[in-house]
Short mmCIF file of C-alpha atoms in Angstrom, two decimals:
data_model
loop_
_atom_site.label_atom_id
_atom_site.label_comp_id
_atom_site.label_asym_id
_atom_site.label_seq_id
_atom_site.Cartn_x
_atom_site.Cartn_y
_atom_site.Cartn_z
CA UNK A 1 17.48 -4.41 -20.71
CA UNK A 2 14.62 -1.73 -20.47
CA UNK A 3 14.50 -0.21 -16.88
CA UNK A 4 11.09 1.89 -16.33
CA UNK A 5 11.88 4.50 -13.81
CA UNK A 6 9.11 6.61 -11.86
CA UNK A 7 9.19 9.85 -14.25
CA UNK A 8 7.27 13.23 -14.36
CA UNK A 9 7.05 14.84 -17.98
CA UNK A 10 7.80 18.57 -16.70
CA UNK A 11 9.22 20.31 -20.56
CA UNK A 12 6.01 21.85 -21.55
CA UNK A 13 6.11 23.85 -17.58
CA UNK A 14 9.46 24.42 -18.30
CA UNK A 15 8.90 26.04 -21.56
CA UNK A 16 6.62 28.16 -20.23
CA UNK A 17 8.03 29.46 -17.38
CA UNK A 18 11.15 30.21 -19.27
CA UNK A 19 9.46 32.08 -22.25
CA UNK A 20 7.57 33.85 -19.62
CA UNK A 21 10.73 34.66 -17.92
CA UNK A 22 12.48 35.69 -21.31
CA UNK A 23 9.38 38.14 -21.83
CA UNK A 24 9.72 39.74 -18.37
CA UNK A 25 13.41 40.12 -18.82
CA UNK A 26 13.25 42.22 -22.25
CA UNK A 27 10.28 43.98 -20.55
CA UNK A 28 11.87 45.03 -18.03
CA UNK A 29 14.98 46.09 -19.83
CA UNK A 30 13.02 48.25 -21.98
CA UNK A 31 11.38 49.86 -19.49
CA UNK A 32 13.99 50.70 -17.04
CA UNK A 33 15.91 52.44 -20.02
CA UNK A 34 13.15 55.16 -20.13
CA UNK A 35 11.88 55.42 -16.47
CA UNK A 36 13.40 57.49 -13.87
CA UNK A 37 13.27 57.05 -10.25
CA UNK A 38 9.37 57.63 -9.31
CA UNK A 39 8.63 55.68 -12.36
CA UNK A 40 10.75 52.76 -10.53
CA UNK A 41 8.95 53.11 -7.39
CA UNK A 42 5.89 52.85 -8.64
CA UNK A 43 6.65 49.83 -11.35
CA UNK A 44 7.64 48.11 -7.94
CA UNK A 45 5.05 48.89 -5.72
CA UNK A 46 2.87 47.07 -8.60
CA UNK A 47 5.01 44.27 -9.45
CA UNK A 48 4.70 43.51 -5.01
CA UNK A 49 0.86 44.08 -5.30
CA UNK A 50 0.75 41.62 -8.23
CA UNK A 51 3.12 39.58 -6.68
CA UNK A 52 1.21 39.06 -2.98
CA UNK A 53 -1.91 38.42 -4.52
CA UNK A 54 -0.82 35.73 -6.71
CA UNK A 55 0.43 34.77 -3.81
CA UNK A 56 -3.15 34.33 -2.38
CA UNK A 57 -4.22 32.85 -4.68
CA UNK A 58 -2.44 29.46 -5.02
CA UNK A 59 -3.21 26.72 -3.54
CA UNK A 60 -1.25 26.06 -0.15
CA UNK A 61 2.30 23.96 -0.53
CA UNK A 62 1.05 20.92 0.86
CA UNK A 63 -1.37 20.13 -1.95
CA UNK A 64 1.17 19.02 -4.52
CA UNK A 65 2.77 16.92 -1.91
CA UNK A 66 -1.28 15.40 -2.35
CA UNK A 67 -0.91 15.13 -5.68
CA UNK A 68 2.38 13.22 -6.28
CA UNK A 69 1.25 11.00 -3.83
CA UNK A 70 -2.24 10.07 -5.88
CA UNK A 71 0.90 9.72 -8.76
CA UNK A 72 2.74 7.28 -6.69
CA UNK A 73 -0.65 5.36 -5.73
CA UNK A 74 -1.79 5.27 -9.30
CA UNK A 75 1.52 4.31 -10.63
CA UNK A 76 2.14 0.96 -7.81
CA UNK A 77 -1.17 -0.56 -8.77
CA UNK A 78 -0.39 -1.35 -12.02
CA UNK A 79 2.89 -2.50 -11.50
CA UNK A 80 1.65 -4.49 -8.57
CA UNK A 81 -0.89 -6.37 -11.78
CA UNK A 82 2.57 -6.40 -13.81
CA UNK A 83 4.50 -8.14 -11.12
CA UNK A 84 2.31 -10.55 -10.66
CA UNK A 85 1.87 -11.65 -14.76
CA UNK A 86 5.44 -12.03 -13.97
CA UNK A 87 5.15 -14.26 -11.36
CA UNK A 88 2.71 -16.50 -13.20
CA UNK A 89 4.90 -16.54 -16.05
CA UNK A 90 7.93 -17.47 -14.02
CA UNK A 91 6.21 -20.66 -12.73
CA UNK A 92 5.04 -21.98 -15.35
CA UNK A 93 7.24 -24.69 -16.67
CA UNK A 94 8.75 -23.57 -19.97
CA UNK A 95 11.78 -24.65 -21.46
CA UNK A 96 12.40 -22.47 -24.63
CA UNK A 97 11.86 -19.29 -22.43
CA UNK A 98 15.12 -17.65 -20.61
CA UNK A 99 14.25 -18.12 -16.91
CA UNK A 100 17.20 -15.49 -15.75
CA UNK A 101 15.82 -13.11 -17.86
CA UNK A 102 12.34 -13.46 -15.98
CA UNK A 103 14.17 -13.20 -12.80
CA UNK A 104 15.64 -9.65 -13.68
CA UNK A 105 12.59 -8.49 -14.61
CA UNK A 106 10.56 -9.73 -11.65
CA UNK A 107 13.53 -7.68 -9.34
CA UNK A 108 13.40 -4.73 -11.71
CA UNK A 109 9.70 -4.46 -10.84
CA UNK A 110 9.55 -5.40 -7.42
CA UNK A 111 12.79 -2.24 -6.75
CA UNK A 112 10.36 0.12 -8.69
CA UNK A 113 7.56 -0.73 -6.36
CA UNK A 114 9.69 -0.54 -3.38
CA UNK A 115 10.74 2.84 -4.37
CA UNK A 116 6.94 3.75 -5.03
CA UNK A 117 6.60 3.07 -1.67
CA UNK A 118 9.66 4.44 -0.09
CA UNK A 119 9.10 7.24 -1.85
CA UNK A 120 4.90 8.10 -1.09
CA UNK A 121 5.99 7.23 2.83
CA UNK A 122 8.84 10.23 2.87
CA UNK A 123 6.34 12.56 1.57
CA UNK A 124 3.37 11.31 3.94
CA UNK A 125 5.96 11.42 7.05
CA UNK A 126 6.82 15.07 5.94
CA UNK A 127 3.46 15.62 5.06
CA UNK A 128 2.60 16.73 8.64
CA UNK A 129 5.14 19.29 9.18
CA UNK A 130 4.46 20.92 5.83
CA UNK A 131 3.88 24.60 6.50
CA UNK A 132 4.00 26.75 9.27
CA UNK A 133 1.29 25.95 12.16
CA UNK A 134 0.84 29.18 13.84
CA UNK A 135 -0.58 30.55 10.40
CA UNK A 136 -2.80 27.40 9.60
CA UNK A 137 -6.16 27.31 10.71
CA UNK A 138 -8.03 24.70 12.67
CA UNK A 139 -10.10 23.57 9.47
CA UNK A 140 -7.17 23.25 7.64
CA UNK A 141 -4.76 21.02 9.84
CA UNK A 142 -8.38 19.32 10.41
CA UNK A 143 -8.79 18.58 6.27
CA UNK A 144 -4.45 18.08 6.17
CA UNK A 145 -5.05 15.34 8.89
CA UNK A 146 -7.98 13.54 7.28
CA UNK A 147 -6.14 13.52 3.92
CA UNK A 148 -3.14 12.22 5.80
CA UNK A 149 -4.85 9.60 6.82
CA UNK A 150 -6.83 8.29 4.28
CA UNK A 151 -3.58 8.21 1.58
CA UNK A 152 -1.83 6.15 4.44
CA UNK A 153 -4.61 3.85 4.59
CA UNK A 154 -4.66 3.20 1.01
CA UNK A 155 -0.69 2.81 0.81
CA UNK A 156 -1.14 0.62 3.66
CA UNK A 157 -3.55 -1.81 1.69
CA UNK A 158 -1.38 -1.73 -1.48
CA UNK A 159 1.74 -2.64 1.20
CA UNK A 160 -0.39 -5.61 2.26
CA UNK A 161 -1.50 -6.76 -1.10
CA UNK A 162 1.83 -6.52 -2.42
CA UNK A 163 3.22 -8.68 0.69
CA UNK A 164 0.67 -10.86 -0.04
CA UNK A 165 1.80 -11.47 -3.55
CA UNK A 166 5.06 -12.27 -2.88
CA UNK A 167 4.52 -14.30 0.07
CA UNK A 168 2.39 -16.45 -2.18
CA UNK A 169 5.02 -16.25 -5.24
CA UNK A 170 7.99 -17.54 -2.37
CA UNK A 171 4.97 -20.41 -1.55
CA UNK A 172 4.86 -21.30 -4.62
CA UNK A 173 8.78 -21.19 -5.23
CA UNK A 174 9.46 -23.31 -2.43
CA UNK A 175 7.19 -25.90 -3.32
CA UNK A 176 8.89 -26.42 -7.19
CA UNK A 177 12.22 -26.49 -4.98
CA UNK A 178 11.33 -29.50 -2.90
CA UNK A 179 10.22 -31.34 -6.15
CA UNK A 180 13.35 -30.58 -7.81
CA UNK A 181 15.11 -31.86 -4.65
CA UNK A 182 13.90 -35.38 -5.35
CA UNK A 183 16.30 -35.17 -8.34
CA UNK A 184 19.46 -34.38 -6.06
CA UNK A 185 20.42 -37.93 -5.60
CA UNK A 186 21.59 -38.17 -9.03
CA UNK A 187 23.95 -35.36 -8.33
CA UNK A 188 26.46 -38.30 -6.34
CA UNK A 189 26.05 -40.90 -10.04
CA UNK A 190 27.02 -37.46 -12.17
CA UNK A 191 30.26 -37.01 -9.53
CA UNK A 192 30.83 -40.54 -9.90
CA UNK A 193 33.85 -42.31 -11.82
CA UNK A 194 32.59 -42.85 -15.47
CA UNK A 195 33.07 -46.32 -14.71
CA UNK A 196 30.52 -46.32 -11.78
CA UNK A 197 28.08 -44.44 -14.27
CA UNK A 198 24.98 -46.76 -15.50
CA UNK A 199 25.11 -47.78 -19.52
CA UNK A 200 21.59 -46.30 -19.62
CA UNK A 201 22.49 -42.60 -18.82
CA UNK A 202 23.93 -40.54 -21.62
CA UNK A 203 25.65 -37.57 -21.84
CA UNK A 204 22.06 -35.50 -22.27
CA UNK A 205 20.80 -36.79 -19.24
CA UNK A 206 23.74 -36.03 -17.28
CA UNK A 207 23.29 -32.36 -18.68
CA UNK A 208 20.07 -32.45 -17.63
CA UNK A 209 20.58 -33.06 -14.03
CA UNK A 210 23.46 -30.06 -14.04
CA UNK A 211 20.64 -28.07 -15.46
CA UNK A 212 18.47 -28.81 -12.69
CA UNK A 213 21.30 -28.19 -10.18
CA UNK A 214 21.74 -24.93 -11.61
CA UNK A 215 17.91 -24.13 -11.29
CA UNK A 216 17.73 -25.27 -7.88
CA UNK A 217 20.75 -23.19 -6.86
CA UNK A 218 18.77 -19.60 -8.80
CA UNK A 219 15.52 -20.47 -6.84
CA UNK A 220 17.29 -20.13 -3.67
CA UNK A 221 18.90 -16.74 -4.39
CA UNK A 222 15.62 -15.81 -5.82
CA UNK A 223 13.52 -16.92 -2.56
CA UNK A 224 15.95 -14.86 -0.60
CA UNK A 225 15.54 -12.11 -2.68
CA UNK A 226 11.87 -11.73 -2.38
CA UNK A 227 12.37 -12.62 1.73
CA UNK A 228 14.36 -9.49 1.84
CA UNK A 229 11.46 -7.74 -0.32
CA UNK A 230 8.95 -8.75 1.92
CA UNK A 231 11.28 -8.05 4.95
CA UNK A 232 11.39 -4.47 3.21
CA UNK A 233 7.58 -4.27 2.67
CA UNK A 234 7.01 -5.07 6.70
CA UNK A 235 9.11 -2.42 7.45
CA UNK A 236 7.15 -0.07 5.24
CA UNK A 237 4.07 -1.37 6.38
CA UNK A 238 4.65 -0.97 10.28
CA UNK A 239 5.61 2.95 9.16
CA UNK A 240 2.26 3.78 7.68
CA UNK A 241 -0.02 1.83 10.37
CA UNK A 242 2.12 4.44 12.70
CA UNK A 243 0.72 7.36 10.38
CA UNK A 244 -3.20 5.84 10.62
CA UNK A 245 -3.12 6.59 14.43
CA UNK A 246 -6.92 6.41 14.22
CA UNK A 247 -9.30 4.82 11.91
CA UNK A 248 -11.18 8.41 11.06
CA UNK A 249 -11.36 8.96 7.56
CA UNK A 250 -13.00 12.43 5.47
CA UNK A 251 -16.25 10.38 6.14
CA UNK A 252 -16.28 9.82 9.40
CA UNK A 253 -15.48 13.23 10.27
CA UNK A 254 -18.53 14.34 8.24
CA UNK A 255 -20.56 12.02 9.89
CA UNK A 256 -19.69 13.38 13.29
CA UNK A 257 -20.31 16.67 12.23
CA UNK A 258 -23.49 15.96 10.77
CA UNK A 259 -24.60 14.58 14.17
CA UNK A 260 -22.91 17.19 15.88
CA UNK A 261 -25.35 19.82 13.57
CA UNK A 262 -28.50 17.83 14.22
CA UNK A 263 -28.12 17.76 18.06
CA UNK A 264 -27.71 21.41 17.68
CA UNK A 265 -30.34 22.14 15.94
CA UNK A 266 -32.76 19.78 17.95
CA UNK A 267 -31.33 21.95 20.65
CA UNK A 268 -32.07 25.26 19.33
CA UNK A 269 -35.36 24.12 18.40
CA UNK A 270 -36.22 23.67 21.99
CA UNK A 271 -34.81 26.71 23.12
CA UNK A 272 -37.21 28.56 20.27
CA UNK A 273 -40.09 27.11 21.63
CA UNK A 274 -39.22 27.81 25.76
CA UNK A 275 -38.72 31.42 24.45
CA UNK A 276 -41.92 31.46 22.50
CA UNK A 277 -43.82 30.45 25.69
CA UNK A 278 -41.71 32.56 27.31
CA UNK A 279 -42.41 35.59 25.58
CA UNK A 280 -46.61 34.57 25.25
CA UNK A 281 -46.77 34.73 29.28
CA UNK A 282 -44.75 37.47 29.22
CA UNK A 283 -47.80 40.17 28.67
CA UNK A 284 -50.28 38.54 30.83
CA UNK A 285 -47.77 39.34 34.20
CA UNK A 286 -47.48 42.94 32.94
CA UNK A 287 -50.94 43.34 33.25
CA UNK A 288 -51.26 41.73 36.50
CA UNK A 289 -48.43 44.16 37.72
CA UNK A 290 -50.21 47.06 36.46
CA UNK A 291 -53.09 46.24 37.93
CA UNK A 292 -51.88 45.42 41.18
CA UNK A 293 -50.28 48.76 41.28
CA UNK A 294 -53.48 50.43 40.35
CA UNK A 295 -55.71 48.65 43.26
CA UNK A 296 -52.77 49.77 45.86
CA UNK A 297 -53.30 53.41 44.06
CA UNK A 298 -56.84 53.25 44.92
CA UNK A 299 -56.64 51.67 48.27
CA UNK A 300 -54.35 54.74 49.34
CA UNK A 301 -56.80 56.80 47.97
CA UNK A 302 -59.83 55.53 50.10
CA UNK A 303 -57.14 55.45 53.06
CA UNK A 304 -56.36 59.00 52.52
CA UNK A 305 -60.00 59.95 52.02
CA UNK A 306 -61.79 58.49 55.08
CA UNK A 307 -58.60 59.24 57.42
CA UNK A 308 -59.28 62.91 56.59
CA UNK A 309 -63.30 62.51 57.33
#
């Protein structure tokens, strides 16, 4: 029995970063056989340097929180398409094929889904406390929030289709079930004396009809297993509607600060143009000051010249 587990191919990182570490090591050993103390000093001073701006530049933390969360999305959609070749396969009515088999395959898949899921909700939940807030800036908790959002919205429509599926599959499940139910009556002949049993029925069909009480009896653990699946998925599915508090995606943000810039902008247009007029009747009022001023001037001046004739 093949069980495919969620798995991240990290030897070739591994590698690396141990070679590199290897080469730093006998580096370092080399050097600190030769150096004295200054030399020390300064070899650290450099390797802190070196060390804070790498620092600067990587990306923050929470971006490969992003990315194993794309992982998780991009690994439940096909095994949502998986589960549910299963599920046609499973009712279809086939003899030769080994039905328990199909059954462990269809749980194997729908516990790797869960876990998918289980496992992309943790990270979005921890998601929002990822970092320290006093040194984030506004645009960042801003572009952490929208991205928030819009994976929970996209786990929260896989949830639903996935729900969906199985809700149909238990349907579906439920409705073979009450036609094999039909056959139960033959149950009381097969626990009959052999004497009661009819000439006509022979040992084959009797068989038969234990086979179909067997079947019967694996549906219903089966429909209870994918009730507690879906029971599961509800849960999971209540979680992420409580991380989509609103419906603003990336988008709508954008939008809003698209409008946001054009209102501005018509604004400041208007305030250009009161300032233009502004600054056009600005010289025509000097020149009526100045020569206001200048007929007072000569007003005093006549004043002054008849008072003293």
């Amino acid at each position: 029995l093949n069980i495919k587990m969620a798995t991240r191919n990290l030897t070739k990182q591994f590698l690396e970063i141990r070679s590199a570490c290897k080469a730093n090591k006998s580096l370092r050993s080399r050097e600190d056989s030769r150096d004295d103390g200054d030399d020390v000093l300064l070899r650290n001073k450099i390797d802190n340097d070196t060390y804070v701006s790498a620092r600067n530049t990587l990306p923050p933390a929470w971006v490969d929180k992003i990315q194993l969360i794309d992982e998780y999305i991009n690994k439940i959609q096909p095994k949502i398409k998986e589960l549910n070749a299963l599920h046609s396969k499973r009712l279809m009515v086939n003899f030769e094929t080994d039905e328990l088999q199909q059954e462990r395959e269809i749980d194997i898949k729908t516990q790797e889904i869960t876990t998918l899921f289980r496992s992309a909700e943790k990270l979005l939940q921890k998601f929002s406390t990822q970092g320290d807030e006093n040194k984030t800036s506004a645009e960042e908790l801003k572009v952490r929030n929208n991205i928030q959002r819009s994976n929970a919205k996209k786990l929260q429509s896989l949830s639903q289709s996935f729900r969906q599926s199985q809700s149909e599959y238990m349907t579906k499940l439920n409705a073979q079930k009450s036609g094999n139910d039909d056959f139960k009556y033959l149950d009381k002949r097969v626990a009959a004396p052999v004497g009661d049993i009819d000439v006509g029925m022979t040992t084959q069909q009797i068989q038969m009809i234990d086979d179909t009480e067997e079947l019967v009896n694996q549906r219903d653990e089966e429909i209870k297993r994918i009730a507690k699946s879906i029971q599961e998925l509800a849960q999971i599915f209540n979680e992420l509607a409580v991380l989509v508090i609103d419906q603003g995606t990336i988008l709508d943000r954008i939008d809003y600060n698209m409008e946001s810039a054009v209102a501005h902008a018509t604004e400041g247009i208007v305030q250009l143009n009161k300032a233009n007029e502004h600054q056009k009747n600005a010289l025509p009022f000097r020149c009526i000051i100045v020569l206001v001023i200048l007929i007072a001037i000569m007003l005093g001046i006549l004043i002054w010249k008849h008072s003293g004739n």
